[in-house]
């Protein structure tokens, strides 16, 4: 496949994701009884929007950034994050939390209490099962040679998707995180139920 054909397919994919995200936002603003898990299903709990994890607004918004690198896309990421992901910081600036916080803000989700630390997500929203769309919070595991403090979103059943994974926004092997760090929380934004 030539580069131009690939770029056209990527643009079409992004357009369809953007259109689906707009549909979800429009449907969710109609009222809290709408369930987005299926075409004609309705939420049993009038206070929650039920949604498939892969169709969650934050997942769809993240997909628009898939593959962005702090090396090659520094200016674009800097504009989105509000800080340079490559700045030297004595504490080792990690932009995974800043990226997810901005994604949630772009979706109109309240991010009060969140900051640039992965652990700030440990009490965010509500507790949920480990399903697609779940925000997963990791802290360093005793005895591991890696010092992993990270936050990302479970996707594709076995991937962790987030910023600052290999200096990029990308999917990584969730099993690696579970082996080398301690999973301390699975969270869902308030008002949503992942199904």
CSV table of C-alpha atoms in Angstrom, one decimal:
chain,number,residue,atom,x,y,z
A,1,UNK,CA,0.0,0.0,0.0
A,2,UNK,CA,1.4,3.4,-0.9
A,3,UNK,CA,1.8,6.1,1.7
A,4,UNK,CA,-1.0,8.2,0.2
A,5,UNK,CA,-3.4,5.3,0.3
A,6,UNK,CA,-2.4,4.6,3.9
A,7,UNK,CA,-2.9,8.3,4.9
A,8,UNK,CA,-6.3,8.4,3.2
A,9,UNK,CA,-7.4,5.3,5.1
A,10,UNK,CA,-6.1,6.7,8.4
A,11,UNK,CA,-8.0,10.0,7.8
A,12,UNK,CA,-11.2,8.1,7.0
A,13,UNK,CA,-10.8,6.1,10.3
A,14,UNK,CA,-10.2,9.2,12.3
A,15,UNK,CA,-13.3,10.8,10.7
A,16,UNK,CA,-15.4,7.8,11.6
A,17,UNK,CA,-14.1,7.9,15.2
A,18,UNK,CA,-14.8,11.6,15.4
A,19,UNK,CA,-18.4,11.1,14.1
A,20,UNK,CA,-19.0,8.2,16.5
A,21,UNK,CA,-17.7,10.3,19.4
A,22,UNK,CA,-20.1,13.2,18.4
A,23,UNK,CA,-23.0,10.7,18.3
A,24,UNK,CA,-22.1,9.4,21.8
A,25,UNK,CA,-21.9,12.9,23.2
A,26,UNK,CA,-25.2,13.9,21.6
A,27,UNK,CA,-26.9,10.8,22.8
A,28,UNK,CA,-25.6,11.2,26.3
A,29,UNK,CA,-26.8,14.8,26.5
A,30,UNK,CA,-30.4,13.7,25.8
A,31,UNK,CA,-30.8,12.2,29.2
A,32,UNK,CA,-29.2,9.8,31.7
A,33,UNK,CA,-31.5,6.9,30.7
A,34,UNK,CA,-29.8,6.3,27.4
A,35,UNK,CA,-27.5,3.3,27.2
A,36,UNK,CA,-24.9,3.2,24.6
A,37,UNK,CA,-23.9,-0.4,25.0
A,38,UNK,CA,-26.2,-1.4,22.1
A,39,UNK,CA,-28.3,0.1,19.5
A,40,UNK,CA,-31.7,-0.2,21.3
A,41,UNK,CA,-30.8,-0.9,24.9
A,42,UNK,CA,-31.6,1.4,27.8
A,43,UNK,CA,-29.8,1.8,31.1
A,44,UNK,CA,-31.4,0.0,34.1
A,45,UNK,CA,-29.9,2.6,36.4
A,46,UNK,CA,-31.2,6.0,35.5
A,47,UNK,CA,-28.1,7.7,37.0
A,48,UNK,CA,-25.6,5.9,34.8
A,49,UNK,CA,-24.8,5.9,31.1
A,50,UNK,CA,-24.0,2.3,30.2
A,51,UNK,CA,-21.4,2.0,27.5
A,52,UNK,CA,-19.1,-0.5,25.9
A,53,UNK,CA,-15.6,0.2,26.9
A,54,UNK,CA,-14.3,0.4,23.4
A,55,UNK,CA,-17.0,3.0,22.6
A,56,UNK,CA,-16.3,5.1,25.8
A,57,UNK,CA,-15.8,8.7,24.8
A,58,UNK,CA,-12.3,8.8,26.5
A,59,UNK,CA,-11.2,5.7,24.5
A,60,UNK,CA,-12.4,7.2,21.2
A,61,UNK,CA,-10.7,10.5,22.0
A,62,UNK,CA,-7.5,8.7,22.9
A,63,UNK,CA,-7.5,6.8,19.5
A,64,UNK,CA,-7.2,10.1,17.8
A,65,UNK,CA,-3.7,10.4,19.4
A,66,UNK,CA,-2.6,6.8,18.7
A,67,UNK,CA,1.0,6.8,17.6
A,68,UNK,CA,1.9,10.3,18.6
A,69,UNK,CA,5.5,10.5,19.8
A,70,UNK,CA,7.1,12.9,22.3
A,71,UNK,CA,10.1,12.9,19.9
A,72,UNK,CA,8.4,13.4,16.5
A,73,UNK,CA,5.2,15.1,17.7
A,74,UNK,CA,6.6,17.2,20.5
A,75,UNK,CA,4.9,20.5,19.5
A,76,UNK,CA,1.5,18.9,19.0
A,77,UNK,CA,1.7,17.1,22.4
A,78,UNK,CA,3.0,20.2,24.1
A,79,UNK,CA,0.0,22.2,22.8
A,80,UNK,CA,-2.4,19.5,24.0
A,81,UNK,CA,-0.8,18.8,27.4
A,82,UNK,CA,0.0,22.4,28.3
A,83,UNK,CA,3.6,21.4,29.0
A,84,UNK,CA,6.5,19.9,27.2
A,85,UNK,CA,6.7,16.1,27.6
A,86,UNK,CA,10.4,16.3,27.0
A,87,UNK,CA,11.2,18.9,29.8
A,88,UNK,CA,13.9,17.7,32.1
A,89,UNK,CA,12.5,17.4,35.6
A,90,UNK,CA,14.3,16.2,38.7
A,91,UNK,CA,11.4,14.0,39.5
A,92,UNK,CA,11.3,12.5,36.0
A,93,UNK,CA,8.3,14.2,34.4
A,94,UNK,CA,5.8,11.5,33.4
A,95,UNK,CA,3.1,12.7,31.1
A,96,UNK,CA,0.8,9.6,31.2
A,97,UNK,CA,-1.4,11.2,33.9
A,98,UNK,CA,-1.4,14.6,32.2
A,99,UNK,CA,-2.4,13.0,28.9
A,100,UNK,CA,-5.3,11.1,30.3
A,101,UNK,CA,-6.5,14.1,32.4
A,102,UNK,CA,-6.6,16.2,29.2
A,103,UNK,CA,-8.4,13.5,27.3
A,104,UNK,CA,-11.1,13.4,30.0
A,105,UNK,CA,-11.4,17.2,30.0
A,106,UNK,CA,-11.9,17.1,26.2
A,107,UNK,CA,-14.8,14.7,26.8
A,108,UNK,CA,-16.4,17.1,29.3
A,109,UNK,CA,-15.6,14.8,32.3
A,110,UNK,CA,-14.9,16.4,35.7
A,111,UNK,CA,-11.2,16.0,36.5
A,112,UNK,CA,-11.2,17.8,39.8
A,113,UNK,CA,-8.6,16.2,42.1
A,114,UNK,CA,-6.4,14.9,39.2
A,115,UNK,CA,-2.9,16.1,38.7
A,116,UNK,CA,0.2,14.9,36.8
A,117,UNK,CA,0.7,11.9,39.1
A,118,UNK,CA,-0.6,8.5,38.1
A,119,UNK,CA,-1.7,7.9,41.7
A,120,UNK,CA,-4.1,10.9,41.6
A,121,UNK,CA,-6.3,8.6,39.5
A,122,UNK,CA,-6.5,5.9,42.3
A,123,UNK,CA,-9.7,7.6,43.7
A,124,UNK,CA,-11.0,9.2,40.6
A,125,UNK,CA,-14.6,8.4,39.6
A,126,UNK,CA,-15.9,5.1,40.8
A,127,UNK,CA,-14.5,1.6,41.2
A,128,UNK,CA,-15.1,-0.8,38.3
A,129,UNK,CA,-14.2,-4.2,37.0
A,130,UNK,CA,-11.1,-4.7,34.8
A,131,UNK,CA,-12.9,-4.3,31.5
A,132,UNK,CA,-12.2,-2.4,28.3
A,133,UNK,CA,-12.4,1.3,29.0
A,134,UNK,CA,-11.3,0.9,32.6
A,135,UNK,CA,-8.7,3.4,33.8
A,136,UNK,CA,-5.9,1.3,35.4
A,137,UNK,CA,-3.6,2.7,38.0
A,138,UNK,CA,-0.2,1.1,38.7
A,139,UNK,CA,2.4,1.8,41.3
A,140,UNK,CA,5.9,0.3,41.7
A,141,UNK,CA,5.9,-3.4,42.7
A,142,UNK,CA,8.2,-4.4,45.5
A,143,UNK,CA,11.0,-6.6,44.1
A,144,UNK,CA,10.6,-5.5,40.5
A,145,UNK,CA,13.6,-4.1,38.7
A,146,UNK,CA,11.3,-1.5,37.1
A,147,UNK,CA,9.9,1.6,39.0
A,148,UNK,CA,6.5,1.7,37.2
A,149,UNK,CA,4.1,4.4,38.3
A,150,UNK,CA,1.6,4.6,35.4
A,151,UNK,CA,-2.0,5.2,34.4
A,152,UNK,CA,-3.6,4.0,31.2
A,153,UNK,CA,-6.8,2.5,29.8
A,154,UNK,CA,-7.6,-1.1,29.2
A,155,UNK,CA,-8.4,-1.8,25.5
A,156,UNK,CA,-8.6,-4.7,23.1
A,157,UNK,CA,-9.0,-7.1,26.2
A,158,UNK,CA,-5.3,-7.4,26.8
A,159,UNK,CA,-3.7,-4.0,26.0
A,160,UNK,CA,-3.0,-0.9,28.1
A,161,UNK,CA,-3.4,2.2,26.1
A,162,UNK,CA,-2.0,5.5,27.2
A,163,UNK,CA,0.5,8.3,26.9
A,164,UNK,CA,4.2,8.0,27.8
A,165,UNK,CA,4.3,4.3,26.9
A,166,UNK,CA,7.6,4.0,25.1
A,167,UNK,CA,7.6,7.8,24.8
A,168,UNK,CA,4.4,7.6,22.7
A,169,UNK,CA,0.7,7.3,22.9
A,170,UNK,CA,0.2,3.7,22.1
A,171,UNK,CA,-1.1,0.2,23.2
A,172,UNK,CA,1.2,-1.9,25.2
A,173,UNK,CA,1.1,-5.4,26.6
A,174,UNK,CA,-1.1,-5.3,29.8
A,175,UNK,CA,0.5,-8.5,31.1
A,176,UNK,CA,3.8,-6.7,31.2
A,177,UNK,CA,2.4,-4.0,33.5
A,178,UNK,CA,0.7,-6.6,35.7
A,179,UNK,CA,4.0,-8.5,36.0
A,180,UNK,CA,6.2,-5.5,36.7
A,181,UNK,CA,4.0,-3.2,38.7
A,182,UNK,CA,1.1,-3.4,41.2
A,183,UNK,CA,-2.4,-2.7,39.9
A,184,UNK,CA,-3.9,-0.5,42.6
A,185,UNK,CA,-7.1,0.6,41.0
A,186,UNK,CA,-9.6,0.2,38.1
A,187,UNK,CA,-11.7,3.3,37.8
A,188,UNK,CA,-14.5,4.6,35.6
A,189,UNK,CA,-15.6,8.3,35.4
A,190,UNK,CA,-18.6,9.2,37.4
A,191,UNK,CA,-21.9,8.9,35.5
A,192,UNK,CA,-20.7,6.0,33.4
A,193,UNK,CA,-20.9,2.2,33.7
A,194,UNK,CA,-18.7,0.1,31.5
A,195,UNK,CA,-20.5,-3.0,30.1
